[in-house]
PDB file of N, CA, C and O in Angstrom:
ATOM      1  N   ASN A   1      62.356-154.974  33.063  1.00 70.00           N
ATOM      2  CA  ASN A   1      62.865-155.301  34.167  1.00 70.00           C
ATOM      3  C   ASN A   1      64.248-154.778  34.220  1.00 70.00           C
ATOM      4  O   ASN A   1      64.710-153.754  33.433  1.00 70.00           O
ATOM      5  N   PRO A   2      64.422-154.397  35.753  1.00 76.00           N
ATOM      6  CA  PRO A   2      66.289-153.812  35.676  1.00 76.00           C
ATOM      7  C   PRO A   2      66.857-154.073  34.834  1.00 76.00           C
ATOM      8  O   PRO A   2      67.540-155.026  34.558  1.00 76.00           O
ATOM      9  N   SER A   3      67.802-152.916  34.384  1.00 89.00           N
ATOM     10  CA  SER A   3      69.183-153.184  33.840  1.00 89.00           C
ATOM     11  C   SER A   3      70.295-152.334  34.188  1.00 89.00           C
ATOM     12  O   SER A   3      69.629-150.877  34.326  1.00 89.00           O
ATOM     13  N   PRO A   4      71.028-152.439  34.183  1.00 91.00           N
ATOM     14  CA  PRO A   4      72.136-151.202  34.364  1.00 91.00           C
ATOM     15  C   PRO A   4      72.122-149.881  33.414  1.00 91.00           C
ATOM     16  O   PRO A   4      72.277-148.814  34.072  1.00 91.00           O
ATOM     17  N   SER A   5      71.756-150.120  32.339  1.00 89.00           N
ATOM     18  CA  SER A   5      71.437-148.926  31.082  1.00 89.00           C
ATOM     19  C   SER A   5      70.321-148.171  31.582  1.00 89.00           C
ATOM     20  O   SER A   5      70.201-147.087  31.415  1.00 89.00           O
ATOM     21  N   VAL A   6      69.307-148.726  31.822  1.00 89.00           N
ATOM     22  CA  VAL A   6      67.991-148.312  32.537  1.00 89.00           C
ATOM     23  C   VAL A   6      68.461-147.600  33.547  1.00 89.00           C
ATOM     24  O   VAL A   6      67.762-146.006  33.788  1.00 89.00           O
ATOM     25  N   ASP A   7      68.830-147.789  34.388  1.00 88.00           N
ATOM     26  CA  ASP A   7      69.564-147.587  35.516  1.00 88.00           C
ATOM     27  C   ASP A   7      70.078-146.035  35.553  1.00 88.00           C
ATOM     28  O   ASP A   7      69.660-145.080  35.835  1.00 88.00           O
ATOM     29  N   ARG A   8      71.064-146.325  34.344  1.00 88.00           N
ATOM     30  CA  ARG A   8      71.860-145.157  34.184  1.00 88.00           C
ATOM     31  C   ARG A   8      71.352-144.138  33.476  1.00 88.00           C
ATOM     32  O   ARG A   8      71.632-142.884  33.674  1.00 88.00           O
ATOM     33  N   PHE A   9      70.276-144.406  32.569  1.00 87.00           N
ATOM     34  CA  PHE A   9      69.891-143.281  31.870  1.00 87.00           C
ATOM     35  C   PHE A   9      68.818-143.052  31.870  1.00 87.00           C
ATOM     36  O   PHE A   9      68.135-141.669  31.670  1.00 87.00           O
ATOM     37  N   PHE A  10      67.486-143.961  32.506  1.00 91.00           N
ATOM     38  CA  PHE A  10      66.712-143.034  32.060  1.00 91.00           C
ATOM     39  C   PHE A  10      65.805-143.740  33.722  1.00 91.00           C
ATOM     40  O   PHE A  10      64.555-143.819  33.729  1.00 91.00           O
ATOM     41  N   LYS A  11      66.561-143.584  34.795  1.00 91.00           N
ATOM     42  CA  LYS A  11      65.806-144.358  36.174  1.00 91.00           C
ATOM     43  C   LYS A  11      64.920-143.071  36.313  1.00 91.00           C
ATOM     44  O   LYS A  11      63.510-143.552  37.063  1.00 91.00           O
ATOM     45  N   ASP A  12      65.143-142.064  36.081  1.00 92.00           N
ATOM     46  CA  ASP A  12      64.055-140.860  36.339  1.00 92.00           C
ATOM     47  C   ASP A  12      62.882-140.385  35.505  1.00 92.00           C
ATOM     48  O   ASP A  12      61.900-139.896  35.998  1.00 92.00           O
ATOM     49  N   TYR A  13      62.600-141.497  34.853  1.00 94.00           N
ATOM     50  CA  TYR A  13      61.693-141.311  33.831  1.00 94.00           C
ATOM     51  C   TYR A  13      60.840-142.868  33.474  1.00 94.00           C
ATOM     52  O   TYR A  13      59.841-142.401  32.552  1.00 94.00           O
ATOM     53  N   VAL A  14      61.859-143.864  34.024  1.00 92.00           N
ATOM     54  CA  VAL A  14      60.572-145.349  33.818  1.00 92.00           C
ATOM     55  C   VAL A  14      59.978-145.654  34.888  1.00 92.00           C
ATOM     56  O   VAL A  14      60.727-145.413  36.033  1.00 92.00           O
ATOM     57  N   VAL A  15      59.406-146.524  35.251  1.00 91.00           N
ATOM     58  CA  VAL A  15      59.210-147.255  36.225  1.00 91.00           C
ATOM     59  C   VAL A  15      59.871-148.702  36.192  1.00 91.00           C
ATOM     60  O   VAL A  15      59.524-148.983  34.880  1.00 91.00           O
ATOM     61  N   THR A  16      60.151-149.356  37.173  1.00 91.00           N
ATOM     62  CA  THR A  16      60.717-150.484  36.561  1.00 91.00           C
ATOM     63  C   THR A  16      60.275-151.484  37.716  1.00 91.00           C
ATOM     64  O   THR A  16      60.219-151.480  38.755  1.00 91.00           O
ATOM     65  N   VAL A  17      59.973-152.945  36.862  1.00 93.00           N
ATOM     66  CA  VAL A  17      59.227-154.017  37.693  1.00 93.00           C
ATOM     67  C   VAL A  17      60.744-154.583  37.871  1.00 93.00           C
ATOM     68  O   VAL A  17      61.642-154.985  37.101  1.00 93.00           O
ATOM     69  N   HIS A  18      60.185-155.687  39.183  1.00 92.00           N
ATOM     70  CA  HIS A  18      61.497-156.431  39.840  1.00 92.00           C
ATOM     71  C   HIS A  18      60.756-157.855  38.938  1.00 92.00           C
ATOM     72  O   HIS A  18      61.259-158.864  39.432  1.00 92.00           O
ATOM     73  N   ASN A  19      59.440-158.436  39.134  1.00 94.00           N
ATOM     74  CA  ASN A  19      58.880-159.782  38.939  1.00 94.00           C
ATOM     75  C   ASN A  19      57.516-159.745  38.283  1.00 94.00           C
ATOM     76  O   ASN A  19      56.875-158.199  38.163  1.00 94.00           O
ATOM     77  N   GLN A  20      56.915-160.388  38.198  1.00 95.00           N
ATOM     78  CA  GLN A  20      55.846-160.330  37.400  1.00 95.00           C
ATOM     79  C   GLN A  20      54.668-159.921  38.447  1.00 95.00           C
ATOM     80  O   GLN A  20      53.596-159.129  37.888  1.00 95.00           O
ATOM     81  N   GLU A  21      54.576-159.749  39.337  1.00 97.00           N
ATOM     82  CA  GLU A  21      53.660-159.588  40.436  1.00 97.00           C
ATOM     83  C   GLU A  21      53.731-157.695  40.616  1.00 97.00           C
ATOM     84  O   GLU A  21      52.818-157.555  40.492  1.00 97.00           O
ATOM     85  N   GLU A  22      54.787-157.594  40.814  1.00 95.00           N
ATOM     86  CA  GLU A  22      54.791-156.096  40.555  1.00 95.00           C
ATOM     87  C   GLU A  22      54.287-155.368  39.152  1.00 95.00           C
ATOM     88  O   GLU A  22      53.723-154.453  39.344  1.00 95.00           O
ATOM     89  N   CYS A  23      54.693-155.793  38.099  1.00 95.00           N
ATOM     90  CA  CYS A  23      54.494-155.570  37.018  1.00 95.00           C
ATOM     91  C   CYS A  23      52.789-156.044  36.448  1.00 95.00           C
ATOM     92  O   CYS A  23      51.883-154.907  36.340  1.00 95.00           O
ATOM     93  N   ALA A  24      52.116-156.830  37.020  1.00 97.00           N
ATOM     94  CA  ALA A  24      50.624-157.413  37.069  1.00 97.00           C
ATOM     95  C   ALA A  24      50.397-155.951  37.999  1.00 97.00           C
ATOM     96  O   ALA A  24      49.241-155.290  37.846  1.00 97.00           O
ATOM     97  N   ASP A  25      50.249-155.680  39.234  1.00 97.00           N
ATOM     98  CA  ASP A  25      49.956-154.708  40.088  1.00 97.00           C
ATOM     99  C   ASP A  25      50.139-152.929  39.403  1.00 97.00           C
ATOM    100  O   ASP A  25      48.859-152.395  39.430  1.00 97.00           O
ATOM    101  N   LEU A  26      51.175-153.196  38.679  1.00 96.00           N
ATOM    102  CA  LEU A  26      51.246-151.614  38.041  1.00 96.00           C
ATOM    103  C   LEU A  26      50.083-151.702  36.862  1.00 96.00           C
ATOM    104  O   LEU A  26      49.731-150.827  36.988  1.00 96.00           O
ATOM    105  N   MET A  27      50.328-152.483  36.345  1.00 96.00           N
ATOM    106  CA  MET A  27      49.101-152.683  35.099  1.00 96.00           C
ATOM    107  C   MET A  27      47.556-152.447  35.637  1.00 96.00           C
ATOM    108  O   MET A  27      46.731-152.210  35.200  1.00 96.00           O
ATOM    109  N   ARG A  28      46.954-153.217  36.688  1.00 97.00           N
ATOM    110  CA  ARG A  28      45.993-153.234  37.721  1.00 97.00           C
ATOM    111  C   ARG A  28      45.699-151.547  37.797  1.00 97.00           C
ATOM    112  O   ARG A  28      44.604-151.193  37.450  1.00 97.00           O
ATOM    113  N   ARG A  29      46.273-150.983  38.609  1.00 96.00           N
ATOM    114  CA  ARG A  29      46.636-149.399  38.928  1.00 96.00           C
ATOM    115  C   ARG A  29      46.118-148.697  37.531  1.00 96.00           C
ATOM    116  O   ARG A  29      45.097-147.397  37.549  1.00 96.00           O
ATOM    117  N   ILE A  30      47.049-148.597  36.931  1.00 96.00           N
ATOM    118  CA  ILE A  30      47.133-147.915  35.792  1.00 96.00           C
ATOM    119  C   ILE A  30      45.553-148.344  34.829  1.00 96.00           C
ATOM    120  O   ILE A  30      44.826-147.448  34.782  1.00 96.00           O
ATOM    121  N   ALA A  31      45.260-149.925  34.826  1.00 97.00           N
ATOM    122  CA  ALA A  31      43.667-149.620  33.903  1.00 97.00           C
ATOM    123  C   ALA A  31      42.913-149.420  34.899  1.00 97.00           C
ATOM    124  O   ALA A  31      41.606-148.740  34.503  1.00 97.00           O
ATOM    125  N   LYS A  32      42.757-149.439  36.134  1.00 97.00           N
ATOM    126  CA  LYS A  32      41.708-148.710  37.393  1.00 97.00           C
ATOM    127  C   LYS A  32      41.717-147.563  37.315  1.00 97.00           C
ATOM    128  O   LYS A  32      40.615-146.849  37.162  1.00 97.00           O
ATOM    129  N   ASP A  33      42.650-146.636  37.461  1.00 96.00           N
ATOM    130  CA  ASP A  33      42.233-145.269  37.819  1.00 96.00           C
ATOM    131  C   ASP A  33      43.504-144.448  36.274  1.00 96.00           C
ATOM    132  O   ASP A  33      43.166-143.269  36.722  1.00 96.00           O
ATOM    133  N   GLY A  34      44.268-144.966  35.581  1.00 96.00           N
ATOM    134  CA  GLY A  34      44.465-144.245  34.799  1.00 96.00           C
ATOM    135  C   GLY A  34      46.085-143.944  35.285  1.00 96.00           C
ATOM    136  O   GLY A  34      46.331-143.935  36.231  1.00 96.00           O
ATOM    137  N   LEU A  35      46.990-142.953  34.565  1.00 95.00           N
ATOM    138  CA  LEU A  35      48.123-142.616  34.945  1.00 95.00           C
ATOM    139  C   LEU A  35      47.896-141.357  35.610  1.00 95.00           C
ATOM    140  O   LEU A  35      46.939-140.676  35.245  1.00 95.00           O
ATOM    141  N   SER A  36      48.935-141.379  36.832  1.00 95.00           N
ATOM    142  CA  SER A  36      48.341-140.359  38.013  1.00 95.00           C
ATOM    143  C   SER A  36      49.269-139.308  37.103  1.00 95.00           C
ATOM    144  O   SER A  36      50.324-139.279  36.147  1.00 95.00           O
ATOM    145  N   LYS A  37      49.324-138.191  37.878  1.00 96.00           N
ATOM    146  CA  LYS A  37      50.053-136.981  37.248  1.00 96.00           C
ATOM    147  C   LYS A  37      51.398-136.718  37.371  1.00 96.00           C
ATOM    148  O   LYS A  37      52.295-136.609  36.320  1.00 96.00           O
ATOM    149  N   THR A  38      51.604-137.730  38.271  1.00 95.00           N
ATOM    150  CA  THR A  38      53.243-138.122  38.462  1.00 95.00           C
ATOM    151  C   THR A  38      53.879-138.962  37.008  1.00 95.00           C
ATOM    152  O   THR A  38      54.648-138.595  36.674  1.00 95.00           O
ATOM    153  N   ASP A  39      52.770-140.222  36.689  1.00 95.00           N
ATOM    154  CA  ASP A  39      53.176-140.892  35.694  1.00 95.00           C
ATOM    155  C   ASP A  39      53.117-140.024  34.361  1.00 95.00           C
ATOM    156  O   ASP A  39      54.019-140.072  33.330  1.00 95.00           O
ATOM    157  N   ARG A  40      52.266-139.244  34.391  1.00 96.00           N
ATOM    158  CA  ARG A  40      52.069-138.509  33.153  1.00 96.00           C
ATOM    159  C   ARG A  40      53.635-137.292  32.944  1.00 96.00           C
ATOM    160  O   ARG A  40      53.779-137.313  32.083  1.00 96.00           O
ATOM    161  N   ASP A  41      53.537-136.578  34.381  1.00 97.00           N
ATOM    162  CA  ASP A  41      54.969-135.854  34.229  1.00 97.00           C
ATOM    163  C   ASP A  41      56.258-136.755  33.738  1.00 97.00           C
ATOM    164  O   ASP A  41      57.158-135.991  33.052  1.00 97.00           O
ATOM    165  N   ARG A  42      56.220-137.543  34.406  1.00 95.00           N
ATOM    166  CA  ARG A  42      57.632-138.418  34.182  1.00 95.00           C
ATOM    167  C   ARG A  42      57.596-138.897  32.644  1.00 95.00           C
ATOM    168  O   ARG A  42      58.770-138.927  32.528  1.00 95.00           O
ATOM    169  N   THR A  43      56.442-139.390  32.476  1.00 94.00           N
ATOM    170  CA  THR A  43      56.575-139.471  30.861  1.00 94.00           C
ATOM    171  C   THR A  43      57.153-138.510  30.119  1.00 94.00           C
ATOM    172  O   THR A  43      57.791-138.706  29.084  1.00 94.00           O
ATOM    173  N   LEU A  44      56.534-137.370  30.057  1.00 97.00           N
ATOM    174  CA  LEU A  44      56.737-136.416  29.158  1.00 97.00           C
ATOM    175  C   LEU A  44      58.383-136.175  29.551  1.00 97.00           C
ATOM    176  O   LEU A  44      59.044-135.430  28.280  1.00 97.00           O
ATOM    177  N   ALA A  45      58.479-135.823  31.006  1.00 97.00           N
ATOM    178  CA  ALA A  45      59.866-135.757  31.301  1.00 97.00           C
ATOM    179  C   ALA A  45      60.987-136.432  30.395  1.00 97.00           C
ATOM    180  O   ALA A  45      62.025-136.070  29.989  1.00 97.00           O
ATOM    181  N   GLY A  46      60.631-137.780  30.379  1.00 95.00           N
ATOM    182  CA  GLY A  46      61.584-138.894  29.411  1.00 95.00           C
ATOM    183  C   GLY A  46      61.423-138.540  28.197  1.00 95.00           C
ATOM    184  O   GLY A  46      62.153-138.668  27.490  1.00 95.00           O
ATOM    185  N   ALA A  47      60.263-138.280  27.456  1.00 95.00           N
ATOM    186  CA  ALA A  47      60.309-137.771  26.326  1.00 95.00           C
ATOM    187  C   ALA A  47      61.178-136.818  25.767  1.00 95.00           C
ATOM    188  O   ALA A  47      62.037-136.780  24.701  1.00 95.00           O
ATOM    189  N   GLU A  48      61.214-136.178  26.786  1.00 96.00           N
ATOM    190  CA  GLU A  48      61.942-134.504  26.532  1.00 96.00           C
ATOM    191  C   GLU A  48      63.638-134.948  26.371  1.00 96.00           C
ATOM    192  O   GLU A  48      64.381-134.411  25.753  1.00 96.00           O
ATOM    193  N   HIS A  49      64.031-135.785  26.975  1.00 95.00           N
ATOM    194  CA  HIS A  49      65.199-136.038  27.647  1.00 95.00           C
ATOM    195  C   HIS A  49      65.968-137.138  26.346  1.00 95.00           C
ATOM    196  O   HIS A  49      66.951-136.870  25.893  1.00 95.00           O
ATOM    197  N   VAL A  50      65.109-137.944  25.866  1.00 93.00           N
ATOM    198  CA  VAL A  50      65.267-139.058  25.244  1.00 93.00           C
ATOM    199  C   VAL A  50      65.497-137.634  23.638  1.00 93.00           C
ATOM    200  O   VAL A  50      66.551-138.113  22.767  1.00 93.00           O
ATOM    201  N   LEU A  51      64.471-136.896  23.251  1.00 93.00           N
ATOM    202  CA  LEU A  51      65.170-136.117  21.946  1.00 93.00           C
ATOM    203  C   LEU A  51      66.137-134.890  22.480  1.00 93.00           C
ATOM    204  O   LEU A  51      66.564-134.681  21.384  1.00 93.00           O
ATOM    205  N   GLN A  52      66.305-134.534  23.592  1.00 93.00           N
ATOM    206  CA  GLN A  52      67.650-133.614  23.823  1.00 93.00           C
ATOM    207  C   GLN A  52      69.467-134.968  23.854  1.00 93.00           C
ATOM    208  O   GLN A  52      69.956-133.808  23.365  1.00 93.00           O
ATOM    209  N   HIS A  53      68.838-135.933  24.082  1.00 90.00           N
ATOM    210  CA  HIS A  53      70.136-136.726  24.572  1.00 90.00           C
ATOM    211  C   HIS A  53      70.489-138.133  23.472  1.00 90.00           C
ATOM    212  O   HIS A  53      71.499-138.622  23.537  1.00 90.00           O
ATOM    213  N   HIS A  54      69.317-138.630  22.822  1.00 89.00           N
ATOM    214  CA  HIS A  54      69.281-140.058  22.603  1.00 89.00           C
ATOM    215  C   HIS A  54      68.830-140.276  21.099  1.00 89.00           C
ATOM    216  O   HIS A  54      67.897-140.955  21.009  1.00 89.00           O
ATOM    217  N   THR A  55      69.043-139.160  19.994  1.00 93.00           N
ATOM    218  CA  THR A  55      68.644-139.458  18.695  1.00 93.00           C
ATOM    219  C   THR A  55      69.410-140.030  18.045  1.00 93.00           C
ATOM    220  O   THR A  55      70.624-140.249  18.543  1.00 93.00           O
ATOM    221  N   TRP A  56      69.245-140.269  16.740  1.00 94.00           N
ATOM    222  CA  TRP A  56      70.230-141.156  15.686  1.00 94.00           C
ATOM    223  C   TRP A  56      71.397-139.939  15.514  1.00 94.00           C
ATOM    224  O   TRP A  56      72.540-140.308  15.386  1.00 94.00           O
ATOM    225  N   GLN A  57      71.017-138.644  15.908  1.00 93.00           N
ATOM    226  CA  GLN A  57      71.726-137.439  15.175  1.00 93.00           C
ATOM    227  C   GLN A  57      72.951-137.669  16.770  1.00 93.00           C
ATOM    228  O   GLN A  57      74.265-137.526  16.097  1.00 93.00           O
ATOM    229  N   HIS A  58      72.397-137.714  17.496  1.00 91.00           N
ATOM    230  CA  HIS A  58      73.502-138.207  18.894  1.00 91.00           C
ATOM    231  C   HIS A  58      74.275-139.257  18.627  1.00 91.00           C
ATOM    232  O   HIS A  58      75.255-139.096  18.535  1.00 91.00           O
ATOM    233  N   ARG A  59      73.768-140.175  18.116  1.00 92.00           N
ATOM    234  CA  ARG A  59      74.709-141.635  17.924  1.00 92.00           C
ATOM    235  C   ARG A  59      75.192-141.192  16.914  1.00 92.00           C
ATOM    236  O   ARG A  59      76.597-141.195  17.182  1.00 92.00           O
ATOM    237  N   LEU A  60      75.101-140.530  15.662  1.00 94.00           N
ATOM    238  CA  LEU A  60      76.043-140.670  14.493  1.00 94.00           C
ATOM    239  C   LEU A  60      77.407-139.810  15.234  1.00 94.00           C
ATOM    240  O   LEU A  60      78.491-139.741  14.561  1.00 94.00           O
ATOM    241  N   GLN A  61      76.907-138.676  15.571  1.00 93.00           N
ATOM    242  CA  GLN A  61      78.124-137.504  16.058  1.00 93.00           C
ATOM    243  C   GLN A  61      79.245-138.360  17.272  1.00 93.00           C
ATOM    244  O   GLN A  61      80.386-138.221  16.802  1.00 93.00           O
ATOM    245  N   GLN A  62      78.377-139.306  17.977  1.00 91.00           N
ATOM    246  CA  GLN A  62      79.578-140.040  18.964  1.00 91.00           C
ATOM    247  C   GLN A  62      80.527-140.848  17.687  1.00 91.00           C
ATOM    248  O   GLN A  62      81.433-140.785  18.217  1.00 91.00           O
ATOM    249  N   ILE A  63      79.846-141.714  16.720  1.00 94.00           N
ATOM    250  CA  ILE A  63      80.808-142.345  15.856  1.00 94.00           C
ATOM    251  C   ILE A  63      81.685-141.467  15.720  1.00 94.00           C
ATOM    252  O   ILE A  63      83.061-141.805  15.089  1.00 94.00           O
ATOM    253  N   ALA A  64      81.197-140.520  14.745  1.00 94.00           N
ATOM    254  CA  ALA A  64      82.183-139.681  14.181  1.00 94.00           C
ATOM    255  C   ALA A  64      83.130-139.085  15.108  1.00 94.00           C
ATOM    256  O   ALA A  64      84.367-138.635  14.534  1.00 94.00           O
ATOM    257  N   GLU A  65      82.967-138.572  16.175  1.00 93.00           N
ATOM    258  CA  GLU A  65      84.142-138.620  17.203  1.00 93.00           C
ATOM    259  C   GLU A  65      84.917-139.493  17.446  1.00 93.00           C
ATOM    260  O   GLU A  65      86.328-139.105  17.551  1.00 93.00           O
ATOM    261  N   VAL A  66      84.449-140.498  17.561  1.00 94.00           N
ATOM    262  CA  VAL A  66      85.422-142.007  18.038  1.00 94.00           C
ATOM    263  C   VAL A  66      86.257-142.207  16.857  1.00 94.00           C
ATOM    264  O   VAL A  66      87.363-142.410  17.173  1.00 94.00           O
ATOM    265  N   ALA A  67      85.518-141.816  15.520  1.00 94.00           N
ATOM    266  CA  ALA A  67      86.257-142.429  14.397  1.00 94.00           C
ATOM    267  C   ALA A  67      87.022-141.395  13.902  1.00 94.00           C
ATOM    268  O   ALA A  67      87.606-141.264  12.702  1.00 94.00           O
ATOM    269  N   CYS A  68      87.134-140.100  14.908  1.00 85.00           N
ATOM    270  CA  CYS A  68      87.929-138.901  14.339  1.00 85.00           C
ATOM    271  C   CYS A  68      87.431-138.251  13.070  1.00 85.00           C
ATOM    272  O   CYS A  68      88.484-138.109  12.000  1.00 85.00           O
ATOM    273  N   VAL A  69      86.350-138.538  12.410  1.00 75.00           N
ATOM    274  CA  VAL A  69      85.972-137.701  11.311  1.00 75.00           C
ATOM    275  C   VAL A  69      85.631-136.497  11.315  1.00 75.00           C
ATOM    276  O   VAL A  69      85.027-136.027  12.294  1.00 75.00           O
TER     277      VAL A  69
END
């Protein structure tokens, strides 16, 4: 389901569905045809983005900065 956080941080890397019908259509497409090149590229880009910007190390650094440690 859509959310402000997903839209803000991950909209370029995920498929967002708005209802059960959209979800079912997406699952049928993937089951029938597999992931498209676009799907695979988006998945790889998303994984790279998370490793570069959203790890525990990043969160701990943010906490340390806020706590002035």
